[in-house]
Every structure is written in structure tokens, then in C-alpha cells.
Amino acid sequence: MTVPPDDPAIRAQGLVRSFGPVQAVRGVSLEVRRGEIFGLVGPDGAGKTTIMRMLAGVLRPDAGEIDLGGIDVVAEPERARAELSYMPQRFGLYEDLTVGENIFFYGELFRVPHAQRRARSGQLLEAAGLAPFRRRLAGQLSGGMKQKLGLVCALIHTPRVLLLDEPTTGVDPVSRREFWAILYDLRDSGVTILLSTAYMDEAERCSRLALLHAGLVRTCDTPSGLKRAMAGALVAVVAGDPRAVHAALAGAPGVLGRLLMGDRVHVRVDDSDRRVPELRALLAGRGIADAAFTAIEPGIEDVFVALLGPEEAA
Amino acid sequence: MSPRRLFAMAFKEMLQIWRDPHSLAIALLMPMMQMVLLGYGISLDIRGVPLCIYDQERSQTSRALVQRFVASDWFTGVRVLDSDRAVREVMDNGDCAGVVTIPVDFSRVFTTTGSGPVQAVFDATDSNTTNIAIGYAQGVVALTTADFEMRWAQAHGLLPRTVGAVDFQPRVWFNEGLESSYFIIPGVVAVILALVGAQLTSLTISREWERGTMEQLISTPVTALEVMLGKIVPYFLIGLFDAIFCLLAAIFWFHVPFRGSIVLLALTTALFTVVVLGIGYLLSVRIRSQLGASQIALILTLLPTTMLSGYTFPIDQMPAPIRAVSLLVYARYYVTILRAVFLKGSSALDLLGPILALALYALAIVWIAARAFRKSLD
């Protein structure tokens, strides 16, 4: 490759794609750097899957360009195939084939030399904890194991870029942690990973994030950069009846946003030193005396809500 | 085109077929069932037509005629009636396909003139069967008449009438016994292969879409041609197995004489299998649901192959526009080839027309099919 090493692994410019009257992606530009884990974050319907499919070269954009390390993916999707690996959101492997047969099949499709396939599949299966299940039908694996098998098949040809569309949706927390451990190892070995997720806690683990909404990238930065850029300060209000707190704070002066989070309400205020006593008084006036206020660090979800408003981000 | 990827596709497909015993059983048992159903169910020979006779005369002569009808195995359950009302009744009830009435003065007219009129009434709701039954009845009467004439001539001291009459002695070739099964069974084989073949491949591509495996598959470097060939090759083997089974059943079970070249039969059968599998594959590419694709495959193959392939309904008897349409029905060429190879032992040269038509069809289908599948979700 004659591409300079600091060139981005993926550069997408002005991607547009409609399905009938629905504009799923309305002009998205992205740059994914080599060796980073880049997250596409957004609610369902934000256009994550459509972007992933276009980047993987399985869906043609109506407009826009995609450059994958010097390969024009839109014009020559077949050339890009050997460089990248794509794991669709829906489990894409053959459930009536065993773990080993699926790996063999994908290894053959990418023409991986036999010795290399054997070595690499052994290594990957070991890392994924799937080694004992080689002879099991893929359809009989748990959700987490299926996703890990998908990853093994996607990695069998040693791609430089990995595209994962919501890889951990429906996967239990333990399997998710294991899955992420594999992703970190991959990143360390120089693989560029682009993944989409609707889980905010997962977004925190990415090197950089693009917050996606209604087919547009709203903002793109590192998780900490996004949090720093959020206006105002965040206060968690814990009370016996969080719903009442949520309702009482509607339209209160200085309140920029509020988000119901289980037993608490995250309230974004312009100035916490000034507003906390005011809000405490306001709640007491509404008969909520047990409210406890704590200043907290914002999570990605808070950033998202601050950016879009609670209804939009839901 | 990479042999490795092609082999991987075919191998994967075979594993999937093997792991799905239900559909494998259908692929192998359906032709057997259809062979039995169509092989036995369809026969243009008519035997055991229920017939009634109203013998008004009850003389020795008339009884001799009745006896002829009773003895023939074309007619069964021959009942003798005794009134006009009974005639009406059996025809209305459908108890008899026809009634032969021998008039009161039958023997008197016959002995004086040398010929006697006999009336036959047939239920023509099924006109085809009736026509054949009338033919049989005429045959019975003709045989009896010849007998009577001989006796009449002898009784009058004359020689039977031989001079002046044209002695017509037909001989039928290729199917000396005029067994309609010889004609139909090879056609049945073609119809079954056309139906089963399209069904087999109609599921292949739509299955990948339905199970969600297509998206990952098209993200790999596998080419459309490799996908097509990898999917067709395993079914080609199953199709050939079905074909061999049906052809063996035709020869050894239905006793259709085989007089031609096995090589010619094998080559044309392979060609035909390619066509039917290609059609199923094309439908599978176009229609993304398994149920939809197999239904369309059934509709598209069942009617044209049964109606327009000439396997029961002769194509030369069809109106010109329908005949023109039948040129598109690939099964007709295979029906023609099978019949000729089986019964006439025709050579490839004799069958150049249909073989070329089939080959052209195969080329066109494969060409279209290879371009039909696009590696894209659009």
C-alpha cells in the first residue's frame, strides 16, 4: 500500500441514502483513524445500519464517497472486500452449520491459506472461549457465543478494518465484557474497528464517537471531549418519587434538561452552586422534602440528551 | 472465478441439504410419488366402460351380439334392460356410459337384407371417453357383423363377400400394442423433472435472504457466478438422481420399451436438468421469500408443462397461437426426445431440432441467471 500511515482508515464524505420517501442517511461524513475503535451511537432509526451497510459495500449510497485506505468502496466494492470485514446486526452465519464449518466456509471464501486458517481459527476460538464448541451447530449457541463466532468468522482473513453493526445487542453483560476484551486486543494489534451501538455504556469504551440522529452526525469527538463540551453542570436528584421530581422541575429557572434515570433524575443546570438551593426550595414547596442533590460527571447518555432533548434521544 | 470458493459454496450447500432431512426427503420422495400418481393415474386407454343393453328382440341372433359385448374387456357390468323407462333411468343416473338397443325386428331385417340396424345411445358429458367407447362398440359390432355375414352367406349358399372390398390391414410401429402408457410415461418423467427441479432451486437464494445470511455472504469476495454454480451443483446431483429413478421406473416398472442410446438419454437429461434448475434459481433470485418463490415455481412450471409439453395433449392439434406459445415450453423438447429415444431409438441426428432447442434454452437460462444475482442489498 502506498497510503501514508497517518491517513484515515475510512473516510466517508456526504453519504446520502433514501428508502422510498424515507431519507435514512442525510449527508454523513466520517473519518475513522487507523487503529481506533470508532463508535456510531444513536437511537434506533438514526441511520446506523444504513451507514454500516454502505461502508461495507453491500448497499450503494445515493450520493457520497467512501475511501477505504485508497480503495473507492462505492465504485469498487469487490476490491474492498478483502480489506474489511462486516458483521451485520442480524446473525449472519449458518445456524445449520457447526462452529468449525462456518469458520471453514468463511476462510475458504476469503481464500485464507489452509495452514493459516487452522492456526488463526484455533487462536481466535481460544480467545473467544469457543474452542470446546467447534462441533456444535451455530444455531445451538447462546446469543453471546453467536456474536463471538461471528467475530471469529469476520476475523479469519485478518482484515484491516472491522465493521460491527450493534454487535452486542441482546448479549448478556458477561459476554459483552468478553467481547470487548477481544476488541481491545484487536485494536492493539492494529485493526481499525467501527462499531455501532445503542448502548451508552458501550459508547464510553470507544476511542471516538459520532452521535447520530435522524440520519445526521450531530457531533463527533472522544467520549471525554463530548462530556467537556456539554453546556452546564449535571446534578443527580435522588428522591422517593423520582417521577414527581421530574415533573416538578419542568420549566424551572436555570434547568437546561432533565432525564429520568430509574430512582433518580439527572438535571442539567446552568450553574449548580446557584441553582441547587433554589431547586431544593422549589421541591420542598411541592412537598418533596427528601430530595438529595449530588453533583455528578455526565455520561454519554447525558451528553446525548443535552444535545437532542430528552424526547429526541429516547 | 475461484475453484476454492465455488467448492466451498457447493460444500456448504450440500451440508445444509444433508442437515435438513425433511426437504431432502421431499426432493427424493416427491418424484417417486408423482411417478406413481401420474404413471397410474393417467392412461388414455379406456377399459371397463359400464354399458347397458336393451335387447328388445331376445332372439338367438340378438343374444349372440349381447354376448359379444359381455365378453369384451372394454365393457364391464353389461346389464340387460327390459324397458324404455329403464334405459332413461340408467342414463339419467349415470349407471351406464351408454345403452345399445337391439330392435324387435333385428334378426328378421338382418336375415332378409344382410344388415341390421342397432341403436347406441351414449352419455357424452365426457366426450373423449365417449368417443373412444363408441369406437370400441363399433369394433364389437363390426366383429359380430363379420361373423353373421359369414353365416348368412353360408346359409344362402354364397361365398362371403371378398371381391371388391379393400382389405385394410393397419400395422402400428413403435408401439405395436397401442399402449397409451408407452406414450405417456416418458412424458410423465419430463413433467416430474420440470416440477421438482424448479422447486429444488427456487428455495436456495430466498433461503439466504430469509435466514439473514445473505448480508454477510455478499460482504465476502464470493462472486455472483460462484454463488450460482455453488448452489446449482448440489441440486444438479439430486436432480440427476431423481431423473435416473424416474427413467428406471419407466423402463422396469411401467415396462416402457427402451430402444435408444443411453448416452443420448443421459446427455439430454443433464441438459434438461440444467434448464429446470436454472429456472428455479432465477425465481429464487427474484423473489426473496422461500414460500413465494416455490409457489411461483410451481405455478410457472405446472401448467405449461402439463398442458403445453405435449405429454398428453398433442401439440399438433392445438390452435396456432397456442402452438407458438408451446415453443417456449422447454419440457416439450425433452418430451419429444424421451419419446423418440425410448420408443423409436432415435439418434442425436434425428433429434437435432429438439436437442438444439434445449441446449439453447440451457445457455440462455444460465446466461440470464448468472447476471440476475447482484451482490447488493438494494
mmCIF file with all atom_site columns, C-alpha atoms in Angstrom, chain B residues 110 114 144-154 160-161:
data_model
loop_
_atom_site.group_PDB
_atom_site.id
_atom_site.type_symbol
_atom_site.label_atom_id
_atom_site.label_alt_id
_atom_site.label_comp_id
_atom_site.label_asym_id
_atom_site.label_entity_id
_atom_site.label_seq_id
_atom_site.pdbx_PDB_ins_code
_atom_site.Cartn_x
_atom_site.Cartn_y
_atom_site.Cartn_z
_atom_site.occupancy
_atom_site.B_iso_or_equiv
_atom_site.pdbx_formal_charge
_atom_site.auth_seq_id
_atom_site.auth_comp_id
_atom_site.auth_asym_id
_atom_site.auth_atom_id
_atom_site.pdbx_PDB_model_num
ATOM 1  C CA . PHE B 1 110 ? -80.818 -58.940 -40.827 1.00 0.00 ? 110 PHE B CA 1
ATOM 2  C CA . GLY B 1 114 ? -77.945 -58.931 -44.679 1.00 0.00 ? 114 GLY B CA 1
ATOM 3  C CA . THR B 1 144 ? -70.124 -59.655 -34.876 1.00 0.00 ? 144 THR B CA 1
ATOM 4  C CA . THR B 1 145 ? -71.316 -58.480 -38.265 1.00 0.00 ? 145 THR B CA 1
ATOM 5  C CA . ALA B 1 146 ? -68.432 -60.208 -39.987 1.00 0.00 ? 146 ALA B CA 1
ATOM 6  C CA . ASP B 1 147 ? -69.426 -63.394 -38.215 1.00 0.00 ? 147 ASP B CA 1
ATOM 7  C CA . PHE B 1 148 ? -73.075 -63.015 -39.095 1.00 0.00 ? 148 PHE B CA 1
ATOM 8  C CA . GLU B 1 149 ? -72.284 -62.245 -42.713 1.00 0.00 ? 149 GLU B CA 1
ATOM 9  C CA . MET B 1 150 ? -70.215 -65.350 -42.946 1.00 0.00 ? 150 MET B CA 1
ATOM 10 C CA . ARG B 1 151 ? -73.042 -67.457 -41.560 1.00 0.00 ? 151 ARG B CA 1
ATOM 11 C CA . TRP B 1 152 ? -75.656 -65.648 -43.627 1.00 0.00 ? 152 TRP B CA 1
ATOM 12 C CA . ALA B 1 153 ? -73.644 -66.255 -46.767 1.00 0.00 ? 153 ALA B CA 1
ATOM 13 C CA . GLN B 1 154 ? -73.182 -69.891 -45.922 1.00 0.00 ? 154 GLN B CA 1
ATOM 14 C CA . PRO B 1 160 ? -68.587 -64.413 -48.214 1.00 0.00 ? 160 PRO B CA 1
ATOM 15 C CA . ARG B 1 161 ? -68.157 -61.050 -49.818 1.00 0.00 ? 161 ARG B CA 1
#
